[in-house]
Short mmCIF file of C-alpha atoms in Angstrom, two decimals:
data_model
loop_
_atom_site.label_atom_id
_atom_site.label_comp_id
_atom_site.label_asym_id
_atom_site.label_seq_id
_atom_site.Cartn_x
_atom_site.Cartn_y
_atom_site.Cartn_z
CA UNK A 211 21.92 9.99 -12.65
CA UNK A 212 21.19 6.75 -11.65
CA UNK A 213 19.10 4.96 -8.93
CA UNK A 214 22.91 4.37 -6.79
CA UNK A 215 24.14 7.21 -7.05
CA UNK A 216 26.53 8.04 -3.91
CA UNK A 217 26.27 4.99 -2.62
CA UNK A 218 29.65 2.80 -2.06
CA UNK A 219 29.33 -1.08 -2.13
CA UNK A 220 31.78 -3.87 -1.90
CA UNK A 221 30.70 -6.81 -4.51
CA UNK A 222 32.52 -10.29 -3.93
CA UNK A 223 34.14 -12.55 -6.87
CA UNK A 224 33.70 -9.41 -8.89
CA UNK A 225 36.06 -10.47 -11.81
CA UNK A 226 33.83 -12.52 -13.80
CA UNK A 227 30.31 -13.67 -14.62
CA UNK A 228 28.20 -12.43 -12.21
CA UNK A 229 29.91 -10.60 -9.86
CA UNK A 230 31.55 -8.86 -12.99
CA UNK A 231 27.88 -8.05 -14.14
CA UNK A 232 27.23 -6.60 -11.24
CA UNK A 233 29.82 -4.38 -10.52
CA UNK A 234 29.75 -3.38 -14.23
CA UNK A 235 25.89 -1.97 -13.23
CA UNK A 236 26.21 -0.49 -9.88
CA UNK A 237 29.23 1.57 -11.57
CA UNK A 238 26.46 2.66 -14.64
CA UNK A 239 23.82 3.57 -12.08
CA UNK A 240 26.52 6.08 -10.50
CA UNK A 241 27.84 3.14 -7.23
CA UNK A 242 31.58 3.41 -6.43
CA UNK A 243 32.69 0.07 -5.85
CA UNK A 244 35.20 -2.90 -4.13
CA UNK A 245 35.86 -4.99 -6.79
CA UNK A 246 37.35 -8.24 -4.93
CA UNK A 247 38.38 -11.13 -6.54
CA UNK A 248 41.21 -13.67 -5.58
CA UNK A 249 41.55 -14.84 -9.09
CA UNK A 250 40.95 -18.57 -8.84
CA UNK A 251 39.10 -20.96 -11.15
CA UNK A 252 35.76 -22.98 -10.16
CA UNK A 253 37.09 -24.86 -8.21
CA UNK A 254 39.46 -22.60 -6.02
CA UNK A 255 42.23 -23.42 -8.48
CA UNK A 256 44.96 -20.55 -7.48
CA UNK A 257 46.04 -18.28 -10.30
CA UNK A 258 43.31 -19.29 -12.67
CA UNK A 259 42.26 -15.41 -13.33
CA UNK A 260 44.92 -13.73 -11.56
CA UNK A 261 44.41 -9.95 -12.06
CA UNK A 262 40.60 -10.40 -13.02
CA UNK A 263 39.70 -7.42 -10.24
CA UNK A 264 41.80 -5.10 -11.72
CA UNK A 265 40.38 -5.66 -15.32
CA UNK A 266 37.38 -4.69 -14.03
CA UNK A 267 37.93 -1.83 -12.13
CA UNK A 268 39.52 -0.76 -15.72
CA UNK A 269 36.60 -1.44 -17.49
CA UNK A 270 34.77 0.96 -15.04
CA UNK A 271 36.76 3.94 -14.86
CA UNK A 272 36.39 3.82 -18.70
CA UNK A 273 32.67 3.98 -18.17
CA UNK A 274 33.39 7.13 -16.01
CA UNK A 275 32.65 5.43 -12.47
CA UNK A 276 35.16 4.91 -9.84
CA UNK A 277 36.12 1.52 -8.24
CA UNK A 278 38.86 0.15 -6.66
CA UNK A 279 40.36 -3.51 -6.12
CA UNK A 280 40.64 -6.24 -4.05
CA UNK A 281 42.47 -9.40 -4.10
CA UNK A 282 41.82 -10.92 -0.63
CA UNK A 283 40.63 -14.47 0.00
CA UNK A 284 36.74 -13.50 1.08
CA UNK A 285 36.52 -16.35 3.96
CA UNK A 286 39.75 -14.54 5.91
CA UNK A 287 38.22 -12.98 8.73
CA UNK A 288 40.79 -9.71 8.38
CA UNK A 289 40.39 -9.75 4.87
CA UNK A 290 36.59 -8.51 5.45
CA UNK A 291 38.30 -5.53 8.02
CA UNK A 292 40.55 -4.79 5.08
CA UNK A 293 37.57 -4.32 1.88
CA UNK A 294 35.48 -2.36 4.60
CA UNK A 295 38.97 -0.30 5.36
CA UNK A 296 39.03 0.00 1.40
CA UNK A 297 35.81 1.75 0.79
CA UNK A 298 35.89 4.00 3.68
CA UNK A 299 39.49 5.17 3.04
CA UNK A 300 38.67 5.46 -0.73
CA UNK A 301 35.23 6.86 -0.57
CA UNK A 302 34.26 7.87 2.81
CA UNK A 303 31.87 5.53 3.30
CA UNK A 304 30.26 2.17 2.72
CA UNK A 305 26.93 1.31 1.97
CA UNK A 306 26.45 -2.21 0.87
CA UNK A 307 27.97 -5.55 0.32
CA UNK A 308 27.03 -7.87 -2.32
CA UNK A 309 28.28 -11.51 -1.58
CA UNK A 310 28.98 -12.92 -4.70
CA UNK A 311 32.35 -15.23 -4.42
CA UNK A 312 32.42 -18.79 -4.44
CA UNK A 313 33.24 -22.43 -6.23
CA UNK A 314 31.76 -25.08 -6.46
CA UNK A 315 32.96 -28.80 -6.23
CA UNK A 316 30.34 -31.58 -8.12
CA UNK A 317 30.38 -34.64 -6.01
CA UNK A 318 27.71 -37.41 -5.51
CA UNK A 319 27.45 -37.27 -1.14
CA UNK A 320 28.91 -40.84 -1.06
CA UNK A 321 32.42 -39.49 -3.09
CA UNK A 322 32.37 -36.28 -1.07
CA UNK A 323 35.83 -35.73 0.76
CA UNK A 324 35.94 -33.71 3.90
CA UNK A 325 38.56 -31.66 2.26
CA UNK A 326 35.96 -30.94 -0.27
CA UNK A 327 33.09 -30.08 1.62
CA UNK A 328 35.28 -27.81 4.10
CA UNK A 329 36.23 -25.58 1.19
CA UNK A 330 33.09 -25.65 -0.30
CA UNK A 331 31.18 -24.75 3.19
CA UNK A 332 34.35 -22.27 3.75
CA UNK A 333 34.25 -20.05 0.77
CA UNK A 334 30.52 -19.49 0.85
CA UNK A 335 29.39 -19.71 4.25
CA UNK A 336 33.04 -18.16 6.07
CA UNK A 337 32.98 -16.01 3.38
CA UNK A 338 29.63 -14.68 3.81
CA UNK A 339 30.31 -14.19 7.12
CA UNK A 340 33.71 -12.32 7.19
CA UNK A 341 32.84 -9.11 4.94
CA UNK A 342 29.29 -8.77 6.22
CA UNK A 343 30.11 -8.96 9.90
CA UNK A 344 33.21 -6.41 9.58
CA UNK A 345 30.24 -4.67 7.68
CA UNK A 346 27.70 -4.78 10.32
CA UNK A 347 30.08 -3.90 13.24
CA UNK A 348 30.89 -0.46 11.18
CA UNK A 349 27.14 0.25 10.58
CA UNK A 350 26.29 -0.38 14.04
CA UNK A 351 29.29 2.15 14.96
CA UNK A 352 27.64 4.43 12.92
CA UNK A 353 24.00 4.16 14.28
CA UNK A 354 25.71 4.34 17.94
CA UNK A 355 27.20 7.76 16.93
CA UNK A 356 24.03 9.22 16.25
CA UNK A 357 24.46 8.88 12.26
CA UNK A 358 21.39 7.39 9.90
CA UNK A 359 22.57 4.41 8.79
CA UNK A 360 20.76 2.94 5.33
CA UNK A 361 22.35 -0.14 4.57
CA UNK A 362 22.32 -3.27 2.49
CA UNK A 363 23.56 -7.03 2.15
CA UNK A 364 23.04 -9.06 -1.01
CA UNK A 365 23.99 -12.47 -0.09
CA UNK A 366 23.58 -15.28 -2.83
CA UNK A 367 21.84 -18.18 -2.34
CA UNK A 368 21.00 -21.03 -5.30
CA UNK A 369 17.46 -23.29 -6.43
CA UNK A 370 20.52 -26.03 -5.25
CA UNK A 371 20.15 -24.52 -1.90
CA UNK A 372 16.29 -24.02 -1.48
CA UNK A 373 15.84 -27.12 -3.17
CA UNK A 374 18.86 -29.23 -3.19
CA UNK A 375 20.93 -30.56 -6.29
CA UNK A 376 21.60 -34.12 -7.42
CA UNK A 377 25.61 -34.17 -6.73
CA UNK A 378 26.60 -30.69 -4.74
CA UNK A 379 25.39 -32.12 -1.06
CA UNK A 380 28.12 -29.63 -0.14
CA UNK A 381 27.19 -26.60 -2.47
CA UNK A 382 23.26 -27.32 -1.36
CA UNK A 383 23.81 -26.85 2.18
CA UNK A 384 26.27 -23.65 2.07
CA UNK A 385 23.29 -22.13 -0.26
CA UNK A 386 20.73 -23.51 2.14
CA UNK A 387 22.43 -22.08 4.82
CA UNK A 388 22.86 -18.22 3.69
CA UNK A 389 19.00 -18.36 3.00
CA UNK A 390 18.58 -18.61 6.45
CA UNK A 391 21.25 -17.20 7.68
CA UNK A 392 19.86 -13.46 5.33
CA UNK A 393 16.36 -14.18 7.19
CA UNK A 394 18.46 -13.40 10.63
CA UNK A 395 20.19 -10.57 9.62
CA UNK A 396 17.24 -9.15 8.27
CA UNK A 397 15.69 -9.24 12.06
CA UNK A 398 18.95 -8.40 13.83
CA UNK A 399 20.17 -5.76 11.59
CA UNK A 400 16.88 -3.76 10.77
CA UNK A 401 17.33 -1.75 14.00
CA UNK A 402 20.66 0.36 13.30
CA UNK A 403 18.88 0.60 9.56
CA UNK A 404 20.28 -2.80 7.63
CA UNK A 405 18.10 -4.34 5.41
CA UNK A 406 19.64 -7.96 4.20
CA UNK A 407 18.22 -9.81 1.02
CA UNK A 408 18.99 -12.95 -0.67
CA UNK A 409 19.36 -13.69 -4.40
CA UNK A 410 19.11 -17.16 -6.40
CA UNK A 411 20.32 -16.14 -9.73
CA UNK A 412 19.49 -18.87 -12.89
CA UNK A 413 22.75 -17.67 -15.32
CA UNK A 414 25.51 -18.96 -17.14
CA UNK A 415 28.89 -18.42 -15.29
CA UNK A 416 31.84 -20.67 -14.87
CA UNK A 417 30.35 -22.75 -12.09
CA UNK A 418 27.43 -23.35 -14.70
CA UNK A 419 30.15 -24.85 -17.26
CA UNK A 420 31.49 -27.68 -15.10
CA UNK A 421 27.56 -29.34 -14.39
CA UNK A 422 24.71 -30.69 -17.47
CA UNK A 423 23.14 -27.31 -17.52
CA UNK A 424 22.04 -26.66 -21.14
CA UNK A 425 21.99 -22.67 -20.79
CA UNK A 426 23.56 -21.89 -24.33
CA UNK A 427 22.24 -18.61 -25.88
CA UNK A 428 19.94 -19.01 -28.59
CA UNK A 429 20.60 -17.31 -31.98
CA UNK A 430 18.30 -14.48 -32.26
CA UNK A 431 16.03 -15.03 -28.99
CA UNK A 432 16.42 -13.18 -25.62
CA UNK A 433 19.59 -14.45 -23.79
CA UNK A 434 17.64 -15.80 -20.98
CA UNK A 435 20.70 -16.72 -18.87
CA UNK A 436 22.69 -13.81 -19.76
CA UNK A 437 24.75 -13.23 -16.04
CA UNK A 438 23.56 -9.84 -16.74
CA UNK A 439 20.25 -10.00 -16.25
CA UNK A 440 20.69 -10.35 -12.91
CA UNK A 441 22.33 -7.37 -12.20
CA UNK A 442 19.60 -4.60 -12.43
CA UNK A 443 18.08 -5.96 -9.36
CA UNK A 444 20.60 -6.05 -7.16
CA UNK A 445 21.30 -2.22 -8.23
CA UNK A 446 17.95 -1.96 -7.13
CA UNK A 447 18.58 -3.45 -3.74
CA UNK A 448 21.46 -1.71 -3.27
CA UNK A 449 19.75 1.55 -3.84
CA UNK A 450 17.88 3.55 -1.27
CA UNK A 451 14.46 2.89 -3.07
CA UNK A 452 14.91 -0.53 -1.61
CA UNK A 453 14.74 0.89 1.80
CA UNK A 454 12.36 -1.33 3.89
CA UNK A 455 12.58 -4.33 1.15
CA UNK A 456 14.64 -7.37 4.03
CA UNK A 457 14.11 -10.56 4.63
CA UNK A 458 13.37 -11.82 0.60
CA UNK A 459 15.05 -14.64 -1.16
CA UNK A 460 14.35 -13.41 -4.82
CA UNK A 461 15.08 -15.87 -8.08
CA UNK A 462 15.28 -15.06 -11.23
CA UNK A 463 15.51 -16.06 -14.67
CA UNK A 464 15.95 -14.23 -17.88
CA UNK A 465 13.14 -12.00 -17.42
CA UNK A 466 11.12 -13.21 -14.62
CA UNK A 467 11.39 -12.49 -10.92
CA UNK A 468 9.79 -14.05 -8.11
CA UNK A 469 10.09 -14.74 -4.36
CA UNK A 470 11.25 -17.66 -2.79
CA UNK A 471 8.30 -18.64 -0.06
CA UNK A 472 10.38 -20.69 2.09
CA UNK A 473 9.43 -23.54 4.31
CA UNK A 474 6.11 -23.07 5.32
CA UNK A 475 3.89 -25.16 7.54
CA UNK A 476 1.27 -27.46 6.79
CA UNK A 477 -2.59 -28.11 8.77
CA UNK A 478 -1.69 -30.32 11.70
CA UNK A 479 -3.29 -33.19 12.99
CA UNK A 480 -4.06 -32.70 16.31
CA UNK A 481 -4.92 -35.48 18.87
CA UNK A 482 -5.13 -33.81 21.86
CA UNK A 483 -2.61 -36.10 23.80
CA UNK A 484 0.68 -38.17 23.15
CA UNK A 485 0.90 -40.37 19.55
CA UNK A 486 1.83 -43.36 19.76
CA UNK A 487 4.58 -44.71 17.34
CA UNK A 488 2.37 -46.94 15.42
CA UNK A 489 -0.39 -44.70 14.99
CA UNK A 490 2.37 -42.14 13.06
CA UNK A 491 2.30 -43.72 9.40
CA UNK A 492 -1.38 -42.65 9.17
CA UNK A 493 -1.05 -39.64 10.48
CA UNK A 494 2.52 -38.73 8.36
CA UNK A 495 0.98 -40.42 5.10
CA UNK A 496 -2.59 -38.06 5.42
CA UNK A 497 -0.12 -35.09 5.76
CA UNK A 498 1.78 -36.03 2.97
CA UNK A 499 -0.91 -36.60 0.93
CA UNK A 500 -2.45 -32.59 1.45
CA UNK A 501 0.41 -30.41 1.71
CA UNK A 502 1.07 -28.20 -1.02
CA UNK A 503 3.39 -29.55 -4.00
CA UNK A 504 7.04 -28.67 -3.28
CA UNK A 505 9.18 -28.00 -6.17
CA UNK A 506 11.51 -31.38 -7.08
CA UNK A 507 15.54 -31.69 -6.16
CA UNK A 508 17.75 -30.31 -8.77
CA UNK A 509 18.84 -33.39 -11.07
CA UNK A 510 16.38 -36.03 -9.68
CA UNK A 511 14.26 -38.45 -11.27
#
């Protein structure tokens, strides 16, 4: 048996790299599963991998597991009703959802089209939001009906997003902005029995392919960004040993895990009354000068 067993869990852009991975590993620690994936390219090109989700669920029933798919675009609001609708009317229930899908489109901020940064903001931010909130509103049904509710969201965030990244201003910000957004439904949704945790993965998936990331496996060492490494923990947060683990931004790479501490905040300088403006450099440049070191943009010099 493994550490999921029983448990039903949607997983987002489930047809490759990552979301593949981890679909493939809920299903071998004994998860039923959504497998949704529109079957688009990297950069929301339609068609690209049209049928992807169904692959998968193949390659799980031949493992022995049982999964069904999804094709709907994740950042429709009524496409989130219709995977929650999927898992309950296929397996009774629903336990988790692991928000996996999105592109990505590279573009310095000053070549950055609106039309760009909507659909970049859209397919990770929306689409965070649509499945998780249809999600939520079913938990919170159940809690109200007197039923134990033990819950999960995986949301993905990105080092571009707690740190930034030299030419994805729009990528950055949606990542940015599901780190903070898993800190507040960590604190809204731990009272009907929802924990909500965030994960920066460091693997090489499509997305990976179109920037200078030099994540090649080596011949004959440890595949350090092997998609699947990420995987076993997010079958760990999915699983009920998790319980009480919300609120965490975790990264990881190859073999090494670690928290994200967030923004934190620095000794102040305290006056006692009003600053003037030109007394501010001094006071800025002293607390610049002891704040801990914060870890560099992606791609800057």
């Amino acid at each position: 048996m493994g550490i999921c067993e029983g448990r039903v869990a949607i997983v987002t852009g489930a047809g490759n790299g990552l979301g593949k991975a981890y679909a493939l590993e809920l299903a071998r620690q004994g998860c039923r599963v959504v497998v949704n994936d529109l079957g688009v390219g990297t950069h929301g090109e339609e068609g690209e991998t049209k049928g992807a989700a169904e692959r998968v669920v193949d390659e799980i029933r031949a493992l022995g597991g049982e999964a069904v798919a999804n094709t709907d675009d994740v950042a429709e609001w009524d496409a989130g009703e219709r995977m929650v609708r999927a898992a309950i009317d296929n397996f009774g229930r629903l336990d988790a959802v692991v928000n996996n899908a999105g592109f990505v489109r590279d573009r310095m901020f000053f070549t950055c089209s609106p039309e760009e940064w909507d659909a970049v903001i859209r397919v990770h931010l929306r689409g965070h939001f649509c499945t998780s909130r249809h999600a939520a509103e079913y938990w919170r049904s159940q809690s109200k009906a007197g039923r134990p509710v033990d819950a999960r969201i995986i949301n993905t965030t990105s080092g571009a997003g707690l740190q930034g990244s030299v030419g994805q201003s729009a990528y950055s910000t949606a990542k940015g902005g599901i780190a903070t957004l898993t800190l507040v439904q960590a604190a809204e949704l731990g009272r009907i029995g929802v924990t909500a945790n965030a994960i920066a993965p460091n693997a090489r998936t499509r997305m990976t392919e179109t920037g200078a990331f030099d994540m090649d496996a080596k011949d004959g060492a440890f595949d350090v960004y092997a998609p699947e490494n990420m995987a076993p923990l997010v079958a760990y947060l999915v699983s009920d040993q998790s319980k009480g683990v919300t609120g965490q931004v975790f990264e990881l790479k190859g073999g090494e895990i670690f928290l994200s501490q967030g923004w934190t905040d620095s000794p102040a300088r305290e006056k006692g009354a009003r600053y003037e403006a030109a007394e501010l450099d001094q006071v800025v440049r002293s607390l610049l000068d002891t704040r801990e070191p914060v870890k560099p943009v992606y791609g800057a010099r």
